[in-house]
CSV table of C-alpha atoms in Angstrom, one decimal:
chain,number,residue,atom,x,y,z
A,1,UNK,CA,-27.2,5.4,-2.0
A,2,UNK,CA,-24.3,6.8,-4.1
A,3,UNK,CA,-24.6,10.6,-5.1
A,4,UNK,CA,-24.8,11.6,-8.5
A,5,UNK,CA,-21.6,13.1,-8.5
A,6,UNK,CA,-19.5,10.5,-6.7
A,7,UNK,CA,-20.5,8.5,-10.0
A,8,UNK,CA,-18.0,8.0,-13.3
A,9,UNK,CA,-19.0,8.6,-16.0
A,10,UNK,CA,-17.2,8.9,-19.1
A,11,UNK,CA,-15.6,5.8,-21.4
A,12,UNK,CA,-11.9,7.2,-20.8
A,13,UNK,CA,-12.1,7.2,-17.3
A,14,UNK,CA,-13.4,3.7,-17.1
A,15,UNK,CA,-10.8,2.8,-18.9
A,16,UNK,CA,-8.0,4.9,-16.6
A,17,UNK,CA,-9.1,3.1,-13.7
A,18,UNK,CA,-9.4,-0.3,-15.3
A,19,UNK,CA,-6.1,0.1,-17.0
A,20,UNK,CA,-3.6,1.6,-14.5
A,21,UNK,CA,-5.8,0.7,-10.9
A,22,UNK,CA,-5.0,-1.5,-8.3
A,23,UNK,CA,-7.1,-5.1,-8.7
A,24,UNK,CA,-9.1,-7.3,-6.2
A,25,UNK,CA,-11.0,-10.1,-6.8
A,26,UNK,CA,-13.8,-12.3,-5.2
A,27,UNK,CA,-15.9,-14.7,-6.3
A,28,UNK,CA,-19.0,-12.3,-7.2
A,29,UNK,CA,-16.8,-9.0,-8.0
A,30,UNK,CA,-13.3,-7.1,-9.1
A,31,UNK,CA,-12.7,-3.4,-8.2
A,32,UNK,CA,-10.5,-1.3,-9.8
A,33,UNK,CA,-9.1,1.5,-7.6
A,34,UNK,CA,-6.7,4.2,-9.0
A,35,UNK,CA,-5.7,7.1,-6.9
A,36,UNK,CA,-6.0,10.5,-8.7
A,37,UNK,CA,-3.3,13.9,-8.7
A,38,UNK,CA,-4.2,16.2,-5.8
A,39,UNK,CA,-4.7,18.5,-8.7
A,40,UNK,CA,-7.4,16.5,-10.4
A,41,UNK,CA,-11.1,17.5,-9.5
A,42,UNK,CA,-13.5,16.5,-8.0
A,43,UNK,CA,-12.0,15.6,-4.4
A,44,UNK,CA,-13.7,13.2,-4.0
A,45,UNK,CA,-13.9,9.5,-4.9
A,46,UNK,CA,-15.7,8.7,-8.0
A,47,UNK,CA,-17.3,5.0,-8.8
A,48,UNK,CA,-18.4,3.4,-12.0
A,49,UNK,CA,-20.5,-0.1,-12.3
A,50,UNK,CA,-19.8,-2.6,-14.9
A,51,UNK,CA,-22.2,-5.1,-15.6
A,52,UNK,CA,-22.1,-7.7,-18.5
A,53,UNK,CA,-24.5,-9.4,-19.9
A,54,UNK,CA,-22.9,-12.7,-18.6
A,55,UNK,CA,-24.6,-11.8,-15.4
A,56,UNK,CA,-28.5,-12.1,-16.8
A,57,UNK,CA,-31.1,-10.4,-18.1
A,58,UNK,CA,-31.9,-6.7,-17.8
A,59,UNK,CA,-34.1,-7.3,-15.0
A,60,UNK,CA,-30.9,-9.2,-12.9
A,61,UNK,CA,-28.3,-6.5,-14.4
A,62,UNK,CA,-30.2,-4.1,-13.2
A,63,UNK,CA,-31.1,-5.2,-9.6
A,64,UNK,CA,-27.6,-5.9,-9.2
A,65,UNK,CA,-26.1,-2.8,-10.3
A,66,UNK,CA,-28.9,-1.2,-7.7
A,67,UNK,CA,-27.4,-3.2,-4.9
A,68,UNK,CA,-23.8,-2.2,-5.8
A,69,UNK,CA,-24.9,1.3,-5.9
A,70,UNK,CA,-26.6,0.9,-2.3
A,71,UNK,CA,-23.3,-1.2,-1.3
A,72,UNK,CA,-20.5,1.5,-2.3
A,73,UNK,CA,-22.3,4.3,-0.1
A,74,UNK,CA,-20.7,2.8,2.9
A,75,UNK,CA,-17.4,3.2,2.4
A,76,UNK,CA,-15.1,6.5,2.5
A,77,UNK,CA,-15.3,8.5,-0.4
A,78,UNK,CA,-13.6,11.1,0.6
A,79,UNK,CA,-10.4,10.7,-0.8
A,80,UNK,CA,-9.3,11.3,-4.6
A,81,UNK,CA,-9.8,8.4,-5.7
A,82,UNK,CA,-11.6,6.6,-9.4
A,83,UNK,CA,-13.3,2.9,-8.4
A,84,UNK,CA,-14.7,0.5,-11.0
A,85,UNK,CA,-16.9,-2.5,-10.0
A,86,UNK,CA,-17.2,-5.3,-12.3
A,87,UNK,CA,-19.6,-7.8,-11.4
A,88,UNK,CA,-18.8,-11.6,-12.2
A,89,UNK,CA,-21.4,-13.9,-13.0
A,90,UNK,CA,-21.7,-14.8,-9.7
A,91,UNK,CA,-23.0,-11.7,-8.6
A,92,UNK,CA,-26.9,-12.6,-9.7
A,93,UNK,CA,-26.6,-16.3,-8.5
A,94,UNK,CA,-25.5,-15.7,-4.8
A,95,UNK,CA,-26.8,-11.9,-3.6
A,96,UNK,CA,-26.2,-12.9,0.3
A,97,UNK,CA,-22.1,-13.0,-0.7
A,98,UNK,CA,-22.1,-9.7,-2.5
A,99,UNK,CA,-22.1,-7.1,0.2
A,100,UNK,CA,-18.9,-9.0,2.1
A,101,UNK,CA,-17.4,-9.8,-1.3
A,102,UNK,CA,-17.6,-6.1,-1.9
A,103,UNK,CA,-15.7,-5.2,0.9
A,104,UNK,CA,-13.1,-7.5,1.1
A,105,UNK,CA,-12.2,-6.5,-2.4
A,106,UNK,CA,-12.6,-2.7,-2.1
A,107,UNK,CA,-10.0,-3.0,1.6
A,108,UNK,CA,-7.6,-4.8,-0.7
A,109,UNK,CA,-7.5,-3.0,-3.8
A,110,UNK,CA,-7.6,0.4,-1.8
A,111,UNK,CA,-4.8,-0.7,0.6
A,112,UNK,CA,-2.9,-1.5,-2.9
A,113,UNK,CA,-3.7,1.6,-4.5
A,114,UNK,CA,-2.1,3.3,-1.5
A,115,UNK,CA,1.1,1.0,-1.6
């Protein structure tokens, strides 16, 4: 599970990450990874879930954003770092696929991010 504070939070830094991040995409999700100034608190990394409505109902937003959640707690945060997840579509239709897709696009936007 992800710790309150390791979450983001406000509009603005949404749209930081989203905006000036490194990108990778699979078929279920796209994370956003933009490295923050040593000055900048907190850190540590911070990670925000977007969820359309494209994906389904409450009921499927909601389990998915869950399972993300769970998902991001594996990997290190404790680097300064802001991640967005965006789930696709997909994400709702094929659960089995989301916890590799995750991690193949959170290694490739993160090695990015670095470069």
């Amino acid at each position: 599970m992800l710790p309150g504070p390791h979450r983001l939070k406000r509009p603005s830094d949404f749209g930081q990450a989203v905006r000036r991040g490194a990108r990778a995409a699979t078929p279920t999700v796209v994370v956003h990874v933009m490295r923050r100034n040593d000055q900048d608190p907190p850190e540590f990394t911070r990670v925000g879930f977007v969820v359309s409505k494209k994906v389904g109902n409450a009921v499927e937003r909601n389990r998915v954003k869950r399972r993300l959640r769970h998902l991001s707690g594996q990997f290190d945060l404790s680097a300064r770092r802001d991640v967005v997840v965006r789930a696709l579509p997909d994400a709702s239709s094929q659960p089995d696929r989301l916890a590799d897709d995750l991690a193949s696009a959170w290694r490739r936007a993160t090695a990015r991010a670095a470069a």
